[in-house]
XYZ file of C-alpha atoms in Angstrom:
747
model
C -45.675 -97.234 94.488
C -47.650 -93.878 93.980
C -47.100 -94.390 89.887
C -48.100 -97.933 90.064
C -51.156 -97.277 91.996
C -52.061 -94.581 89.319
C -51.333 -96.780 86.469
C -53.782 -99.415 87.787
C -56.204 -96.715 88.675
C -56.111 -95.025 84.836
C -56.048 -98.856 83.487
C -59.277 -99.318 85.388
C -61.054 -96.345 84.634
C -59.864 -96.960 80.809
C -61.506 -100.311 80.576
C -64.670 -99.111 82.322
C -64.719 -96.207 79.702
C -63.997 -98.811 76.706
C -66.913 -101.058 77.941
C -69.434 -98.019 78.125
C -68.537 -97.124 74.496
C -69.104 -100.648 73.206
C -72.445 -100.647 75.006
C -73.325 -97.463 73.532
C -72.761 -98.687 69.784
C -75.407 -100.457 67.981
C -75.429 -104.087 67.206
C -74.048 -105.579 64.060
C -77.492 -106.366 62.817
C -79.463 -103.279 64.237
C -80.857 -102.389 60.712
C -82.815 -105.789 60.783
C -84.943 -104.628 63.845
C -86.156 -101.971 61.747
C -87.418 -103.659 58.745
C -91.187 -103.892 58.703
C -92.401 -105.023 55.226
C -90.378 -106.182 52.057
C -93.439 -105.986 49.784
C -92.511 -109.576 48.759
C -89.862 -108.694 46.551
C -87.533 -111.291 45.307
C -84.568 -109.149 46.720
C -85.302 -106.227 48.890
C -82.611 -103.448 50.208
C -82.316 -101.098 53.186
C -80.449 -98.793 55.247
C -79.783 -96.914 58.087
C -77.295 -94.810 60.493
C -76.870 -95.086 64.053
C -77.203 -92.620 65.581
C -78.376 -90.062 63.330
C -77.146 -87.292 65.781
C -73.632 -86.982 66.509
C -70.792 -84.560 67.468
C -68.210 -83.781 65.193
C -65.606 -86.540 65.260
C -67.873 -89.204 66.697
C -68.575 -92.395 64.809
C -71.626 -93.046 62.913
C -72.466 -96.478 62.032
C -74.068 -97.051 58.399
C -75.722 -100.395 57.828
C -76.770 -102.024 54.724
C -79.168 -104.928 54.738
C -79.558 -106.872 51.562
C -82.441 -109.471 51.896
C -82.688 -112.726 49.697
C -85.634 -114.695 49.311
C -85.256 -118.422 48.752
C -86.683 -118.082 45.054
C -84.324 -115.543 44.199
C -81.057 -117.196 46.030
C -81.728 -120.084 43.942
C -81.941 -118.240 40.827
C -79.033 -115.721 41.320
C -76.104 -116.717 38.586
C -74.015 -113.768 39.983
C -73.668 -111.325 43.230
C -75.705 -108.220 42.992
C -73.604 -105.056 42.195
C -73.695 -102.671 45.004
C -73.327 -98.876 44.326
C -72.218 -97.081 47.440
C -73.899 -93.564 48.205
C -71.406 -90.634 47.497
C -70.538 -89.303 51.150
C -69.446 -85.530 51.027
C -68.145 -83.908 54.357
C -67.863 -87.551 56.164
C -64.738 -89.735 56.494
C -65.553 -93.787 55.939
C -64.016 -96.811 57.285
C -65.144 -100.321 56.361
C -66.283 -102.390 59.756
C -65.400 -105.756 59.922
C -66.802 -108.773 57.789
C -70.447 -108.918 56.506
C -72.868 -110.435 59.378
C -75.356 -113.338 57.831
C -79.128 -113.245 59.690
C -81.092 -116.570 59.320
C -83.541 -116.658 57.090
C -87.158 -114.970 58.800
C -90.249 -113.287 57.721
C -90.438 -109.285 57.963
C -94.323 -108.940 57.831
C -94.725 -110.796 54.770
C -95.223 -114.279 53.335
C -91.760 -114.787 52.315
C -88.834 -115.753 54.233
C -85.481 -113.903 53.583
C -82.051 -114.216 54.559
C -80.247 -110.941 55.431
C -76.790 -109.876 54.828
C -75.426 -106.583 56.593
C -72.708 -104.696 55.999
C -71.132 -101.707 58.021
C -68.928 -98.693 57.541
C -67.901 -96.181 60.326
C -68.577 -92.793 59.072
C -66.841 -89.603 60.967
C -68.186 -86.037 60.252
C -65.813 -83.441 59.845
C -67.702 -80.173 60.399
C -70.711 -79.252 62.046
C -74.200 -79.079 60.092
C -76.856 -81.334 58.719
C -76.001 -83.918 56.084
C -77.780 -86.093 53.632
C -76.435 -89.650 52.698
C -77.652 -90.246 49.452
C -79.605 -93.570 48.890
C -77.435 -96.565 47.897
C -78.566 -98.576 44.739
C -78.371 -102.262 44.377
C -78.397 -104.063 40.783
C -79.107 -107.761 40.321
C -80.197 -109.670 37.095
C -82.572 -112.871 37.414
C -83.338 -115.163 34.660
C -86.904 -115.355 33.133
C -87.026 -118.900 33.356
C -85.380 -122.181 34.686
C -83.734 -122.770 31.415
C -79.874 -122.300 31.245
C -80.114 -120.524 28.215
C -82.597 -117.949 29.497
C -82.233 -114.445 28.936
C -82.084 -112.359 32.219
C -83.883 -109.433 33.393
C -81.780 -106.514 35.494
C -83.420 -104.990 38.355
C -82.356 -102.029 40.559
C -83.390 -101.659 44.119
C -82.917 -98.235 46.185
C -82.559 -98.057 49.903
C -83.730 -95.196 52.035
C -81.542 -92.235 52.241
C -80.360 -90.714 55.606
C -80.063 -87.771 57.472
C -77.444 -86.872 59.942
C -77.119 -83.791 62.376
C -73.709 -83.147 63.146
C -73.149 -81.014 66.283
C -70.137 -78.745 67.172
C -68.386 -79.340 70.105
C -69.429 -77.593 73.336
C -67.615 -74.454 74.143
C -68.403 -75.094 78.005
C -65.912 -76.860 79.694
C -63.436 -76.589 76.522
C -59.803 -76.684 77.937
C -57.438 -73.886 76.919
C -54.992 -76.658 75.398
C -57.781 -78.422 73.320
C -56.725 -79.070 69.891
C -59.604 -81.029 68.470
C -58.915 -84.678 69.510
C -62.314 -86.641 69.493
C -62.774 -89.965 70.761
C -61.894 -92.158 73.921
C -58.478 -91.980 74.596
C -54.977 -92.869 76.786
C -51.478 -91.766 76.679
C -48.265 -93.505 77.104
C -44.615 -92.281 76.421
C -41.407 -93.948 75.497
C -38.018 -93.207 74.953
C -36.047 -95.004 72.357
C -33.987 -98.083 73.469
C -35.865 -97.656 76.992
C -33.632 -94.990 77.852
C -36.142 -93.682 80.374
C -33.861 -94.006 83.219
C -30.287 -94.042 81.503
C -27.940 -91.452 81.196
C -27.767 -89.126 78.266
C -25.192 -86.740 77.245
C -25.673 -82.967 76.533
C -25.987 -82.534 72.655
C -27.011 -86.151 71.955
C -30.428 -86.442 70.166
C -32.731 -88.666 72.153
C -36.371 -89.792 70.267
C -39.526 -89.540 72.520
C -42.829 -91.266 71.315
C -45.896 -90.376 72.498
C -48.677 -92.919 72.030
C -52.170 -92.124 71.838
C -54.732 -95.020 71.471
C -58.115 -95.681 72.189
C -61.335 -95.695 70.156
C -61.986 -92.583 67.448
C -60.751 -91.522 64.029
C -56.698 -91.955 64.939
C -55.864 -90.538 61.669
C -57.114 -87.045 62.548
C -55.609 -86.598 66.100
C -53.443 -83.597 66.195
C -49.829 -83.725 67.534
C -49.484 -83.157 71.537
C -47.726 -80.249 72.915
C -44.505 -80.635 74.554
C -42.251 -77.933 75.792
C -39.083 -78.733 77.987
C -36.828 -76.284 79.697
C -33.832 -78.731 79.577
C -33.947 -79.730 76.161
C -34.734 -78.301 72.677
C -38.052 -80.155 70.929
C -38.363 -80.889 67.437
C -41.192 -82.595 65.677
C -40.526 -85.804 64.295
C -42.558 -88.533 62.522
C -45.936 -89.649 63.130
C -47.595 -93.539 62.950
C -50.749 -94.662 62.445
C -52.386 -97.807 63.196
C -56.202 -98.469 62.691
C -58.374 -101.395 63.582
C -61.712 -101.883 61.913
C -62.165 -105.495 62.766
C -64.880 -104.730 65.410
C -67.849 -102.194 65.507
C -65.834 -99.326 66.279
C -62.983 -97.601 64.819
C -59.968 -98.024 67.233
C -56.204 -97.722 66.968
C -53.342 -95.556 68.176
C -51.184 -92.854 66.716
C -47.341 -92.372 67.560
C -45.658 -88.906 67.472
C -42.026 -88.425 67.814
C -40.258 -85.925 69.272
C -36.483 -85.366 68.905
C -35.033 -84.037 72.374
C -31.501 -82.501 72.232
C -30.509 -81.914 76.026
C -29.091 -78.469 76.456
C -27.974 -78.669 80.182
C -26.458 -81.498 82.429
C -27.782 -82.816 85.516
C -30.924 -84.433 86.770
C -34.107 -83.963 84.481
C -37.879 -84.670 84.526
C -40.070 -85.644 81.564
C -43.287 -83.920 82.970
C -46.769 -85.400 82.480
C -48.044 -84.711 78.891
C -51.758 -83.862 79.043
C -53.379 -84.390 76.006
C -56.923 -82.739 75.853
C -59.711 -84.657 74.133
C -63.542 -84.516 73.864
C -65.441 -87.906 74.661
C -68.496 -87.983 72.701
C -70.296 -90.584 74.334
C -70.160 -88.703 78.002
C -70.425 -85.238 75.981
C -67.583 -83.929 78.158
C -63.684 -83.016 77.783
C -61.071 -85.091 79.425
C -57.288 -85.496 79.721
C -55.132 -88.387 78.567
C -51.775 -88.267 80.609
C -48.515 -90.126 80.389
C -46.426 -91.032 83.364
C -43.433 -88.859 84.323
C -39.905 -90.071 83.704
C -36.588 -89.441 85.366
C -33.876 -88.529 82.908
C -30.140 -88.218 83.839
C -28.134 -85.795 81.758
C -24.297 -86.073 81.551
C -21.687 -83.570 80.414
C -21.217 -83.929 76.513
C -19.442 -82.122 73.508
C -21.357 -79.813 73.176
C -21.502 -76.676 75.649
C -24.159 -76.635 78.026
C -26.849 -74.122 77.552
C -27.623 -73.928 81.361
C -28.200 -70.452 82.797
C -28.040 -71.354 86.372
C -25.757 -70.198 89.106
C -22.857 -71.987 87.350
C -23.353 -71.655 83.725
C -22.228 -68.993 81.459
C -24.623 -66.378 80.392
C -24.397 -63.932 77.365
C -23.073 -60.599 77.973
C -25.909 -57.283 77.669
C -24.837 -54.710 75.325
C -24.283 -51.158 76.780
C -27.311 -49.061 76.111
C -26.337 -46.077 74.040
C -29.691 -44.484 73.663
C -29.844 -44.378 69.768
C -32.614 -45.458 67.395
C -31.666 -47.141 64.468
C -32.846 -45.520 61.104
C -34.364 -47.596 58.387
C -36.596 -46.292 55.296
C -39.741 -47.722 56.692
C -39.425 -45.217 59.322
C -39.849 -42.124 56.936
C -43.668 -41.260 56.075
C -45.095 -41.799 52.457
C -44.954 -38.046 51.659
C -40.857 -37.816 52.462
C -40.364 -40.960 50.151
C -42.797 -39.874 47.440
C -41.184 -36.248 47.599
C -37.571 -37.645 47.174
C -38.877 -40.043 44.338
C -40.198 -36.996 42.517
C -36.990 -35.137 42.835
C -35.184 -38.180 41.509
C -37.402 -38.301 38.866
C -37.135 -34.679 37.636
C -33.432 -34.932 38.036
C -32.532 -36.129 34.501
C -34.858 -32.964 32.925
C -32.420 -30.410 32.784
C -29.506 -32.386 31.309
C -31.919 -34.001 28.874
C -33.106 -30.515 27.791
C -29.640 -29.396 27.333
C -29.001 -32.319 25.359
C -31.907 -31.745 23.081
C -30.280 -27.947 22.515
C -27.244 -29.287 21.597
C -28.712 -31.691 18.892
C -30.960 -28.895 17.425
C -27.754 -26.861 17.256
C -26.160 -29.485 15.233
C -29.003 -29.750 12.707
C -28.749 -26.005 11.927
C -27.017 -24.653 8.665
C -23.341 -23.330 8.783
C -24.511 -20.209 7.906
C -26.944 -19.750 10.839
C -24.339 -20.285 13.516
C -21.243 -18.594 11.817
C -20.259 -15.368 12.870
C -20.149 -12.946 9.749
C -18.752 -9.801 10.035
C -18.946 -6.603 7.163
C -15.042 -7.055 7.027
C -15.311 -10.235 5.442
C -17.094 -8.857 2.451
C -15.524 -8.761 -0.759
C -13.562 -5.427 -1.680
C -15.606 -2.940 -4.076
C -14.219 -0.669 -6.750
C -16.065 2.328 -5.052
C -14.001 3.148 -2.076
C -15.940 6.632 -1.236
C -17.392 6.919 2.213
C -20.822 6.863 0.427
C -19.688 3.506 -1.540
C -18.692 1.703 1.677
C -22.098 2.618 3.458
C -24.312 1.150 0.520
C -22.026 -1.964 0.681
C -22.224 -2.142 4.492
C -26.109 -1.638 4.496
C -26.554 -4.218 1.330
C -24.213 -6.731 3.295
C -26.307 -6.208 6.520
C -29.347 -6.683 5.061
C -28.062 -9.932 3.250
C -26.972 -11.100 6.559
C -30.344 -10.601 8.317
C -32.283 -12.256 5.469
C -29.820 -15.266 5.665
C -30.158 -15.198 9.525
C -33.796 -14.782 9.696
C -34.463 -17.509 7.250
C -36.192 -14.705 4.617
C -35.848 -13.746 1.113
C -34.391 -10.102 0.739
C -37.333 -8.621 -0.619
C -39.385 -8.913 2.810
C -36.577 -6.668 4.195
C -37.697 -3.295 2.164
C -39.431 -1.372 4.267
C -38.679 -0.587 8.031
C -41.962 -1.737 9.167
C -41.208 -5.446 7.551
C -37.855 -5.309 8.876
C -38.887 -4.466 12.557
C -41.737 -7.040 12.166
C -39.666 -9.970 10.925
C -36.962 -9.369 13.684
C -39.471 -9.110 16.609
C -41.113 -12.363 15.378
C -37.691 -14.093 15.237
C -37.173 -13.214 18.765
C -34.933 -10.137 18.691
C -35.161 -7.763 21.501
C -36.651 -4.603 21.192
C -33.176 -2.439 21.893
C -31.357 -4.562 19.557
C -34.282 -4.257 16.958
C -34.437 -0.145 17.729
C -30.546 0.141 17.310
C -30.552 -1.986 13.751
C -33.341 0.176 12.658
C -31.190 3.289 13.609
C -28.229 1.920 12.001
C -29.742 1.272 8.510
C -31.060 4.810 8.590
C -27.908 6.230 9.269
C -26.151 4.130 6.331
C -28.828 5.033 3.860
C -28.564 8.770 4.632
C -24.654 8.344 4.406
C -25.149 6.468 1.378
C -27.813 8.084 -0.697
C -27.927 11.619 1.390
C -25.684 13.609 -0.889
C -24.348 16.953 -0.107
C -26.482 16.066 3.477
C -24.545 12.876 3.998
C -22.308 12.492 6.748
C -19.359 10.038 7.176
C -19.861 7.741 10.095
C -16.249 5.995 10.827
C -18.155 3.685 13.423
C -20.746 2.168 11.280
C -18.556 -1.257 10.246
C -18.135 -1.710 14.156
C -21.739 -0.938 14.965
C -22.964 -3.430 12.099
C -20.919 -6.195 13.371
C -21.752 -5.777 17.182
C -25.560 -5.554 16.274
C -25.267 -8.692 13.855
C -23.708 -10.615 16.790
C -26.671 -9.767 19.172
C -29.046 -10.887 16.348
C -26.881 -14.239 15.867
C -27.389 -14.782 19.679
C -31.031 -13.586 19.697
C -32.929 -14.592 16.886
C -33.970 -17.935 16.243
C -35.360 -19.681 12.964
C -39.206 -20.306 14.161
C -40.862 -17.538 16.548
C -39.705 -16.919 19.808
C -38.269 -20.268 20.783
C -35.049 -19.161 21.744
C -35.908 -16.677 23.880
C -38.135 -19.341 25.914
C -35.135 -21.887 25.546
C -32.796 -19.335 27.014
C -35.041 -18.631 29.962
C -35.969 -22.750 30.181
C -32.164 -23.171 30.071
C -31.608 -21.007 33.055
C -34.734 -22.419 35.050
C -33.348 -25.689 34.441
C -30.118 -24.897 35.914
C -32.225 -23.742 39.020
C -34.289 -26.367 39.071
C -31.130 -28.990 38.929
C -29.765 -26.902 42.041
C -32.982 -26.909 43.811
C -33.409 -30.634 43.337
C -29.867 -31.645 44.699
C -30.405 -29.220 47.626
C -33.915 -30.923 48.267
C -32.538 -34.386 48.118
C -29.937 -33.811 50.456
C -32.138 -31.993 52.947
C -35.555 -34.226 52.934
C -34.131 -37.040 54.740
C -31.795 -35.029 57.231
C -34.780 -32.846 58.092
C -37.311 -35.918 58.133
C -35.119 -37.832 60.773
C -34.189 -34.952 62.565
C -37.449 -32.586 63.224
C -39.650 -34.832 65.448
C -42.012 -31.917 65.812
C -43.139 -32.441 62.128
C -44.900 -35.804 61.778
C -42.534 -37.189 59.055
C -41.813 -40.139 60.659
C -44.302 -43.286 60.273
C -43.811 -44.853 63.631
C -43.301 -43.032 67.082
C -39.466 -42.268 67.586
C -37.956 -43.107 70.880
C -36.531 -39.825 71.201
C -40.076 -38.229 72.133
C -40.518 -41.198 74.557
C -36.953 -40.305 76.401
C -37.846 -36.683 76.363
C -41.077 -37.440 78.024
C -39.867 -40.211 80.543
C -36.192 -40.424 79.970
C -35.980 -40.934 83.716
C -38.028 -43.500 84.046
C -37.034 -45.293 80.959
C -33.593 -45.318 82.405
C -34.690 -46.506 85.755
C -36.306 -49.565 83.872
C -33.188 -50.221 81.786
C -31.152 -50.330 85.086
C -33.199 -52.583 87.184
C -33.528 -54.896 83.721
C -29.324 -54.881 83.895
C -29.271 -55.616 87.673
C -31.967 -58.531 87.376
C -29.843 -60.121 84.693
C -26.622 -59.770 86.539
C -28.213 -61.009 89.548
C -29.479 -64.260 87.424
C -33.025 -63.354 87.787
C -33.619 -63.857 83.891
C -37.441 -63.782 84.088
C -37.512 -60.399 85.638
C -34.762 -59.042 83.412
C -36.498 -60.101 80.248
C -39.692 -58.590 81.505
C -38.482 -55.268 81.822
C -36.468 -55.382 78.833
C -39.562 -56.270 76.822
C -41.401 -53.373 78.568
C -38.206 -50.779 77.405
C -38.194 -52.239 73.863
C -41.974 -51.835 73.448
C -41.606 -48.424 74.094
C -38.719 -47.932 71.870
C -39.230 -50.440 69.268
C -36.273 -49.157 67.072
C -33.513 -49.367 69.632
C -31.391 -52.149 69.167
C -29.563 -52.266 72.314
C -32.767 -52.839 74.128
C -34.019 -55.386 71.501
C -30.841 -57.187 71.828
C -30.916 -57.372 75.432
C -34.386 -58.325 75.503
C -33.493 -61.366 73.079
C -30.641 -62.119 75.523
C -32.524 -62.265 78.699
C -35.358 -64.230 77.403
C -32.742 -67.018 75.768
C -31.734 -67.231 79.370
C -34.992 -68.225 80.472
C -35.261 -70.602 77.422
C -38.128 -68.608 76.060
C -37.035 -69.227 72.333
C -40.082 -67.521 70.944
C -39.097 -64.016 72.634
C -35.553 -64.426 71.885
C -36.310 -65.123 68.101
C -38.577 -62.248 67.991
C -36.097 -59.704 69.881
C -33.268 -60.728 67.997
C -34.930 -61.107 64.523
C -36.017 -57.469 65.078
C -32.483 -56.089 65.872
C -30.779 -58.001 63.340
C -33.489 -56.415 60.737
C -32.422 -52.992 62.234
C -28.667 -53.484 62.058
C -27.765 -56.414 59.978
C -24.052 -55.669 59.946
C -23.614 -55.727 63.929
C -21.243 -58.807 64.478
C -22.921 -59.602 68.117
C -26.274 -59.297 66.569
C -25.389 -61.965 64.027
C -23.488 -64.035 66.786
C -26.906 -64.114 68.368
C -28.430 -65.264 65.590
C -26.111 -68.541 65.054
C -27.506 -69.412 68.575
C -31.092 -69.773 67.188
C -32.712 -73.277 65.970
C -32.475 -73.487 62.321
C -35.614 -73.008 61.623
C -35.446 -69.338 63.247
C -32.171 -68.351 61.360
C -32.058 -69.940 57.903
C -34.727 -69.562 54.877
C -37.485 -67.236 55.495
C -35.541 -66.099 58.686
C -32.110 -65.453 56.778
C -30.992 -61.683 57.571
C -29.078 -60.331 54.388
C -26.285 -58.221 55.452
C -27.128 -55.332 53.667
C -26.904 -51.644 54.715
C -30.031 -50.312 52.933
C -29.947 -46.721 54.400
C -26.224 -46.138 53.570
C -26.815 -47.842 50.187
C -29.980 -45.585 49.327
C -27.776 -42.542 50.259
C -24.844 -43.431 47.717
C -27.669 -44.059 45.201
C -29.506 -40.740 45.678
C -25.950 -39.096 45.599
C -24.283 -40.621 42.768
C -27.799 -40.226 40.669
C -27.792 -36.486 41.224
C -24.136 -35.934 40.767
C -23.954 -38.149 37.386
C -27.108 -35.988 35.996
C -25.190 -32.481 37.106
C -22.413 -33.553 35.334
C -24.327 -34.369 32.263
C -26.171 -31.263 32.571
C -22.510 -29.503 32.462
C -21.314 -31.371 29.600
C -24.104 -31.112 27.167
C -24.687 -27.410 27.848
C -20.878 -26.952 26.937
C -21.164 -29.021 23.872
C -18.123 -30.981 24.598
C -17.036 -33.905 23.502
C -16.604 -37.241 25.766
C -13.836 -37.071 28.202
C -13.222 -37.608 31.607
C -16.364 -35.701 32.695
C -18.543 -38.060 30.453
C -16.701 -40.915 31.615
C -17.015 -39.874 35.339
C -20.931 -39.385 34.893
C -21.568 -42.752 33.116
C -19.742 -44.196 36.175
C -21.731 -42.420 38.774
C -24.861 -43.663 36.910
C -23.875 -47.166 37.019
C -23.032 -46.938 40.744
C -26.449 -45.320 41.380
C -28.530 -48.071 39.511
C -26.486 -50.710 41.269
C -26.526 -49.418 44.845
C -30.444 -48.476 44.443
C -31.118 -51.866 43.276
C -29.340 -53.516 45.999
C -30.717 -51.304 48.498
C -34.384 -52.417 47.269
C -33.782 -55.784 47.302
C -32.309 -55.499 51.006
C -35.599 -53.474 51.992
C -37.534 -56.020 50.531
C -35.585 -59.030 52.219
C -35.517 -57.184 55.747
C -39.225 -56.633 55.780
C -40.602 -58.688 58.325
C -44.364 -57.450 58.028
C -45.524 -60.845 56.480
C -43.464 -63.028 58.923
C -44.576 -64.941 62.096
C -42.943 -67.129 65.041
C -44.379 -70.484 65.947
C -45.127 -70.267 69.570
C -45.473 -74.100 70.264
C -44.942 -77.097 68.176
C -48.211 -77.731 66.041
C -49.426 -80.178 63.292
C -49.800 -78.503 59.643
C -53.090 -79.036 58.457
C -54.272 -79.459 54.796
C -57.731 -77.277 55.446
C -58.744 -75.163 58.387
C -59.773 -77.034 61.248
C -58.614 -79.838 63.694
C -59.891 -82.751 61.619
C -58.378 -81.740 58.243
C -55.524 -84.153 57.389
C -52.059 -83.390 58.086
C -48.944 -82.367 56.206
C -46.120 -82.402 59.039
C -45.364 -80.045 61.726
C -43.586 -77.016 62.960
C -41.290 -76.532 65.745
C -41.096 -73.956 68.603
C -39.383 -70.699 67.132
C -39.934 -71.607 63.397
C -39.930 -68.546 61.104
C -42.586 -68.848 59.172
C -44.732 -66.543 56.239
C -47.992 -65.705 56.904
C -50.709 -66.500 53.761
C -54.002 -65.999 54.659
C -56.254 -66.234 57.831
C -59.874 -67.973 58.092
C -61.977 -68.354 61.337
C -59.421 -68.462 63.898
C -56.519 -70.448 61.393
C -53.758 -68.999 59.483
C -52.207 -70.605 56.337
C -48.208 -70.561 56.715
C -45.447 -71.118 54.505
C -42.553 -73.107 56.293
C -38.879 -72.515 55.134
C -38.652 -75.691 53.761
C -41.455 -75.116 51.081
C -44.556 -76.921 53.236
C -47.392 -74.800 53.400
C -50.625 -75.421 55.900
C -52.984 -74.277 58.216
C -52.336 -73.800 62.260
C -54.530 -71.959 64.703
C -53.628 -68.169 64.951
C -53.029 -68.523 68.647
C -49.785 -70.711 67.731
C -48.357 -67.755 65.972
C -46.332 -64.334 67.340
C -46.234 -61.942 64.545
C -42.462 -60.792 64.035
C -43.077 -57.140 63.833
C -44.882 -55.279 66.778
C -48.471 -54.296 66.357
C -49.227 -56.475 63.122
C -52.689 -57.886 62.868
C -53.080 -61.456 61.478
C -55.770 -61.329 58.860
């Protein structure tokens, strides 16, 4: 009985408001009363708006009057052509049929028959607008003859100024979404099953109907949250009636309900906030409550009461998950520099190898004195002279000079030093040549030196090793080779130590985010007590309390997967889909290979676990370590291989295989890092309609459901442009979005 009385009262109030609205509108011939003079024109043309100051979304009646004199009406051979004004920032509807006003005089001698046309206009944004002057074109014959030529006339009506005021802020409800008009609401189930029993898991269509006066096409979708069922926005249908002086109609919104727990349930009162422009006040259109009996179905009940099964909590291990994004920019830059410099020693060794291959054989072959052709003078002096000539010839060949440049001691010393031969080897070589000269040309003063040949071979070997064809480059090359070896060893050590040192040393600000280790060091007792109280509350089925405490602990330790997973589990038990999606998505992106995390994701709605919300099973940190190790090991093997001038073999194959592994692992890690990055994602807090532009008055492009993971594109004046997983794009209020990454600001 109380519901019947409430319905009757609502109907009486709605009828009274509707009658008030009708009297607030101008009559269909209001423009005729404004006409004061026609100037005795054969055909006159006027336009006006009623009223000229309105709120955003309030109807403006635009009237156009065509005045025909008796003379013009008898002479017209065809209807006049009406060119309507260009309406910018206004939506227009044709209202009813033209109204005819009996002939009368408007301050002149001629009597005119008036034909009034009406349009309903709706402003979509606040500001001052100008409606340009419309134009009427008609033709009249110059005489009464049938074959008389016609003369064309153009008549312009008045332009109109409209002031569109923004909706008032005072008294605006928190759940107001932009509906303007005089509205009433009702709800019904499909097949009239408002009192019939439904089963768990069986979809049930609820239709919410909003009807009244106003621009029905721009009415936003009402909000609906149920604890006993999941809610997914369905289709929308619009009915517009323009036969009267006011645009009226209805808009129906379908919601697909899937019951998740059995027992008695109640469809609560749906409150639809709107602004009444005729009373300049906000009001609510409310539906009647309905009872639903839900029986056991094929799907498991998601109830979390005393009799329902709850998901188990994960034991708290007090371990933070490590990700690449935790390392500071300096550490990542240093590691990239190390990896970029790793190939340099091996490439330098390859360059030396190719240079040696391009040298003549006489430069690289070791030539000894014993290989000289035997001579006919076997005396000690003859042997000394031959040894000296052979040594000078070998030096000239090795040093790339003609023998005449090695005549004097000064020339020989200058050439040797320019070719990179050390001072000790140069002095010993000059001393040997002096001794051989004394022995070969000293006469009686000569003394035989039995070790001259061995000394010559040893010194020539040193020259072979030290001298280079052009200047001192070989000395530099040898030093660079040693430096390259040292550099390669240092790079390997630095690459191995950098991540470990950055992850382990909390006293140095190497991590971009605050680690949980420092938090536990300062307040480990408080944190442990909070976690224990949350676990006890969850075991006692006080799920809301458990969710709040786990959320606080997870906020203090944002990289603790155990806390994130338990927070999502407690939120899921309280039917808080948004918090469950945020917590489980964060946990999955920290430990994508954890089986229990993947099981939790499978419980979420489709929009929260597929498409943009999909979490690839890629261990980014492990693959990064494999890529770094394989990259450095490959270039170490190449360095050893090219330094020894070896040909192919197992070492070359191993190095090539390691290089391929490094590239594959690094590419997969990079792709996984990009795919797991949730900095540009958000979660829908409540069902909302997508708008084609910022503002509740814009057109619609479908809706989004609670818990849907969307990509954030851009923000503008309290609205954010999102991309849904099904490819749809649109605008919704910023307040309807929760960032997936903690601390992210929507801009």
